[in-house]
Amino acid sequence: MHDHDEHHHDHDNHYSDMQARVKALETLLTEKRLIDPAAIDAIVETYETKVGPRNGAHVVAKAWSDADFADWLKRDATAAIASLGYAGRQGEHMRAVFNTPETHNLIVCTLCSCYPWSVLGLPPVWYKAPAYRSRAVIDPRGVLAEFGLTLPEGKKIRVWDSTAELRYLVIPERPAGTEGMDEQSLAGLVSRDAMIGTAVAGSSKISAAGSPEVLP
């Protein structure tokens, strides 16, 4: 018998406890021929390098710097986004909504968690939470304040409800003083939250943990 409070085993591998458990499960399922490791690697590689907010940031930066592309994005967001190579899963039908000095756009899915994976990656936990899904429609200004975004009283907030048939991407206003920046630099100013509408481009008020304190 070992007293586990006094006897500790230091693991000499580089895996965390969770990573070790995942690796063990993957090994077991592979041995039973229930999964193909190559397929798993391909899926992981896709979400690490090909799907995520960096794609949406590229779309926004191009819209800011290319008036013709911005016009195309307004008319046919699905085709314009696909022209950059971002299409497919959960992004088959897209609409881009542009923030202006008069209007701020906010995206929610009141029924479930419909979300444009092709340009924003996997949805944050708070996006799927019942509190956000209900309150974003009832009290959008209050919800934004909880994210650290306080808009002028005179600015209209328009809430868009995503569905299985149509997903939305917010094109935030371009920050002042960025006229000389190239697309890559501009993309660095665009956060995932800004493309959902819970932040603005270039803002330090980004929910790094994925959820404001007030929302569960």
Short mmCIF file of C-alpha atoms in Angstrom, two decimals:
data_model
loop_
_atom_site.label_atom_id
_atom_site.label_comp_id
_atom_site.label_asym_id
_atom_site.label_seq_id
_atom_site.Cartn_x
_atom_site.Cartn_y
_atom_site.Cartn_z
CA MET A 1 0.00 0.00 0.00
CA HIS A 2 1.25 3.47 -0.83
CA ASP A 3 0.33 6.70 0.88
CA HIS A 4 -0.43 8.91 -2.11
CA ASP A 5 -0.24 12.05 0.04
CA GLU A 6 3.43 11.37 0.73
CA HIS A 7 4.56 9.37 -2.29
CA HIS A 8 4.47 11.20 -5.60
CA HIS A 9 5.45 9.93 -9.02
CA ASP A 10 7.02 12.53 -11.29
CA HIS A 11 6.13 11.81 -14.87
CA ASP A 12 9.05 12.20 -17.24
CA ASN A 13 6.94 12.85 -20.35
CA HIS A 14 5.84 16.20 -21.72
CA TYR A 15 2.10 15.56 -21.50
CA SER A 16 -0.23 17.23 -19.03
CA ASP A 17 -2.67 14.96 -17.20
CA MET A 18 -5.43 15.78 -19.68
CA GLN A 19 -3.14 15.28 -22.68
CA ALA A 20 -1.98 11.94 -21.29
CA ARG A 21 -5.59 10.78 -20.89
CA VAL A 22 -6.44 11.84 -24.44
CA LYS A 23 -3.34 10.09 -25.77
CA ALA A 24 -4.19 6.89 -23.88
CA LEU A 25 -7.76 6.95 -25.21
CA GLU A 26 -6.53 7.56 -28.75
CA THR A 27 -4.07 4.65 -28.44
CA LEU A 28 -6.78 2.32 -27.14
CA LEU A 29 -9.26 3.24 -29.89
CA THR A 30 -6.53 2.89 -32.52
CA GLU A 31 -5.59 -0.56 -31.26
CA LYS A 32 -9.26 -1.57 -31.50
CA ARG A 33 -9.32 -0.12 -35.04
CA LEU A 34 -12.17 2.22 -34.16
CA ILE A 35 -10.33 5.35 -35.35
CA ASP A 36 -7.68 6.20 -37.91
CA PRO A 37 -4.81 8.26 -36.39
CA ALA A 38 -4.17 9.92 -39.76
CA ALA A 39 -7.76 11.14 -39.87
CA ILE A 40 -7.50 12.51 -36.33
CA ASP A 41 -4.24 14.29 -37.21
CA ALA A 42 -5.88 15.83 -40.28
CA ILE A 43 -8.81 17.14 -38.23
CA VAL A 44 -6.52 18.60 -35.56
CA GLU A 45 -4.30 20.21 -38.18
CA THR A 46 -7.34 21.74 -39.87
CA TYR A 47 -8.58 23.42 -36.69
CA GLU A 48 -5.09 24.52 -35.65
CA THR A 49 -4.00 26.05 -38.95
CA LYS A 50 -6.91 26.36 -41.38
CA VAL A 51 -10.00 27.19 -39.33
CA GLY A 52 -10.16 30.01 -36.83
CA PRO A 53 -10.50 33.74 -36.18
CA ARG A 54 -7.40 34.51 -38.26
CA ASN A 55 -9.50 33.70 -41.33
CA GLY A 56 -12.21 36.16 -40.38
CA ALA A 57 -9.58 38.78 -39.54
CA HIS A 58 -8.20 38.39 -43.06
CA VAL A 59 -11.68 38.97 -44.49
CA VAL A 60 -12.13 42.11 -42.39
CA ALA A 61 -8.69 43.49 -43.23
CA LYS A 62 -9.29 42.99 -46.95
CA ALA A 63 -12.67 44.71 -46.69
CA TRP A 64 -11.01 47.66 -44.97
CA SER A 65 -8.30 48.01 -47.59
CA ASP A 66 -10.13 47.00 -50.79
CA ALA A 67 -13.33 48.90 -51.57
CA ASP A 68 -14.29 46.52 -54.38
CA PHE A 69 -13.98 43.52 -52.06
CA ALA A 70 -16.00 45.31 -49.38
CA ASP A 71 -18.77 45.94 -51.92
CA TRP A 72 -18.69 42.28 -52.98
CA LEU A 73 -18.83 41.24 -49.32
CA LYS A 74 -21.96 43.34 -48.84
CA ARG A 75 -23.64 41.86 -51.92
CA ASP A 76 -22.58 38.22 -51.64
CA ALA A 77 -20.59 37.43 -48.51
CA THR A 78 -20.58 33.69 -49.21
CA ALA A 79 -18.81 34.11 -52.56
CA ALA A 80 -16.48 36.87 -51.39
CA ILE A 81 -15.33 34.87 -48.37
CA ALA A 82 -14.96 31.70 -50.45
CA SER A 83 -12.70 33.59 -52.86
CA LEU A 84 -10.16 33.80 -50.03
CA GLY A 85 -10.35 30.05 -49.48
CA TYR A 86 -12.65 30.12 -46.44
CA ALA A 87 -15.67 28.00 -47.16
CA GLY A 88 -17.32 24.79 -46.10
CA ARG A 89 -18.31 23.53 -42.68
CA GLN A 90 -20.80 25.83 -40.93
CA GLY A 91 -20.04 28.63 -43.37
CA GLU A 92 -21.94 27.57 -46.46
CA HIS A 93 -24.24 30.62 -46.36
CA MET A 94 -22.80 33.85 -44.96
CA ARG A 95 -23.84 37.45 -44.56
CA ALA A 96 -21.48 40.26 -43.59
CA VAL A 97 -22.90 43.11 -41.51
CA PHE A 98 -20.89 46.32 -41.34
CA ASN A 99 -20.56 48.47 -38.25
CA THR A 100 -20.88 52.21 -38.90
CA PRO A 101 -20.67 55.35 -36.75
CA GLU A 102 -24.46 55.10 -36.38
CA THR A 103 -24.95 51.32 -35.95
CA HIS A 104 -23.23 48.51 -34.05
CA ASN A 105 -24.01 44.89 -34.95
CA LEU A 106 -24.18 41.96 -32.53
CA ILE A 107 -24.49 38.28 -33.44
CA VAL A 108 -26.31 35.63 -31.42
CA CYS A 109 -28.02 32.30 -31.98
CA THR A 110 -31.12 32.23 -29.82
CA LEU A 111 -32.07 28.62 -30.57
CA CYS A 112 -28.74 26.81 -30.23
CA SER A 113 -25.20 27.84 -31.20
CA CYS A 114 -25.08 28.32 -34.98
CA TYR A 115 -21.70 29.86 -35.71
CA PRO A 116 -19.47 30.41 -38.80
CA TRP A 117 -16.66 27.95 -38.11
CA SER A 118 -14.91 28.61 -41.41
CA VAL A 119 -14.08 32.19 -40.45
CA LEU A 120 -14.22 32.18 -36.64
CA GLY A 121 -13.27 28.63 -35.63
CA LEU A 122 -15.13 26.93 -32.79
CA PRO A 123 -17.63 29.05 -30.82
CA PRO A 124 -16.61 30.31 -27.36
CA VAL A 125 -18.40 28.84 -24.35
CA TRP A 126 -20.27 32.06 -23.59
CA TYR A 127 -21.76 32.17 -27.11
CA LYS A 128 -23.58 28.90 -26.36
CA ALA A 129 -24.69 29.91 -22.84
CA PRO A 130 -28.44 30.43 -22.31
CA ALA A 131 -27.75 33.75 -20.56
CA TYR A 132 -26.04 35.23 -23.62
CA ARG A 133 -28.53 33.74 -26.08
CA SER A 134 -31.50 35.29 -24.28
CA ARG A 135 -30.09 38.53 -22.94
CA ALA A 136 -28.31 39.57 -26.14
CA VAL A 137 -31.75 40.10 -27.66
CA ILE A 138 -33.47 41.58 -24.60
CA ASP A 139 -30.67 43.83 -23.32
CA PRO A 140 -27.85 44.02 -25.88
CA ARG A 141 -26.44 47.25 -24.46
CA GLY A 142 -26.22 45.75 -20.99
CA VAL A 143 -24.59 42.58 -22.30
CA LEU A 144 -22.00 44.58 -24.22
CA ALA A 145 -21.22 46.56 -21.08
CA GLU A 146 -20.46 43.27 -19.31
CA PHE A 147 -17.92 42.54 -22.03
CA GLY A 148 -16.33 45.92 -21.34
CA LEU A 149 -17.84 47.62 -24.38
CA THR A 150 -19.85 50.75 -23.62
CA LEU A 151 -21.35 52.36 -26.70
CA PRO A 152 -22.63 55.94 -27.00
CA GLU A 153 -26.30 56.23 -26.08
CA GLY A 154 -27.19 57.48 -29.53
CA LYS A 155 -25.64 54.51 -31.31
CA LYS A 156 -28.12 51.93 -32.53
CA ILE A 157 -27.46 48.26 -31.73
CA ARG A 158 -28.76 45.76 -34.25
CA VAL A 159 -28.93 42.10 -33.17
CA TRP A 160 -28.71 39.37 -35.81
CA ASP A 161 -29.99 35.86 -35.04
CA SER A 162 -27.93 33.13 -36.71
CA THR A 163 -29.66 30.03 -38.03
CA ALA A 164 -28.67 26.72 -39.56
CA GLU A 165 -29.27 28.31 -42.97
CA LEU A 166 -27.46 31.62 -42.50
CA ARG A 167 -24.45 32.71 -40.42
CA TYR A 168 -23.21 36.25 -39.85
CA LEU A 169 -19.84 37.99 -39.68
CA VAL A 170 -19.50 41.48 -38.19
CA ILE A 171 -17.17 43.80 -40.08
CA PRO A 172 -16.06 46.20 -37.33
CA GLU A 173 -15.23 49.83 -38.00
CA ARG A 174 -11.64 50.41 -39.03
CA PRO A 175 -9.69 52.07 -36.19
CA ALA A 176 -8.57 55.65 -36.78
CA GLY A 177 -4.93 56.19 -37.66
CA THR A 178 -4.49 52.90 -39.54
CA GLU A 179 -4.46 54.35 -43.06
CA GLY A 180 -0.86 53.35 -43.74
CA MET A 181 -1.13 49.76 -42.49
CA ASP A 182 -1.06 46.73 -44.79
CA GLU A 183 -3.60 43.91 -44.67
CA GLN A 184 -1.51 41.68 -42.44
CA SER A 185 -1.06 44.44 -39.87
CA LEU A 186 -4.73 45.36 -40.04
CA ALA A 187 -5.73 41.75 -39.46
CA GLY A 188 -3.77 41.83 -36.21
CA LEU A 189 -6.22 44.45 -34.90
CA VAL A 190 -9.26 42.22 -35.40
CA SER A 191 -10.29 39.90 -32.58
CA ARG A 192 -12.81 37.08 -32.65
CA ASP A 193 -15.05 39.07 -30.31
CA ALA A 194 -15.01 42.08 -32.66
CA MET A 195 -16.34 39.84 -35.44
CA ILE A 196 -19.18 38.66 -33.18
CA GLY A 197 -19.85 42.21 -32.03
CA THR A 198 -18.91 42.02 -28.35
CA ALA A 199 -15.79 44.13 -28.90
CA VAL A 200 -14.43 46.68 -31.36
CA ALA A 201 -11.36 46.38 -33.53
CA GLY A 202 -8.14 47.35 -31.87
CA SER A 203 -9.78 47.36 -28.44
CA SER A 204 -7.97 46.03 -25.37
CA LYS A 205 -11.35 44.92 -24.00
CA ILE A 206 -11.14 41.38 -25.31
CA SER A 207 -12.49 38.47 -23.30
CA ALA A 208 -9.33 36.36 -23.37
CA ALA A 209 -10.89 33.78 -21.09
CA GLY A 210 -13.87 33.51 -23.40
CA SER A 211 -16.51 34.85 -21.04
CA PRO A 212 -17.30 38.11 -19.23
CA GLU A 213 -17.51 37.83 -15.47
CA VAL A 214 -21.20 38.64 -15.22
CA LEU A 215 -22.40 36.04 -17.70
CA PRO A 216 -22.26 32.44 -16.46
#
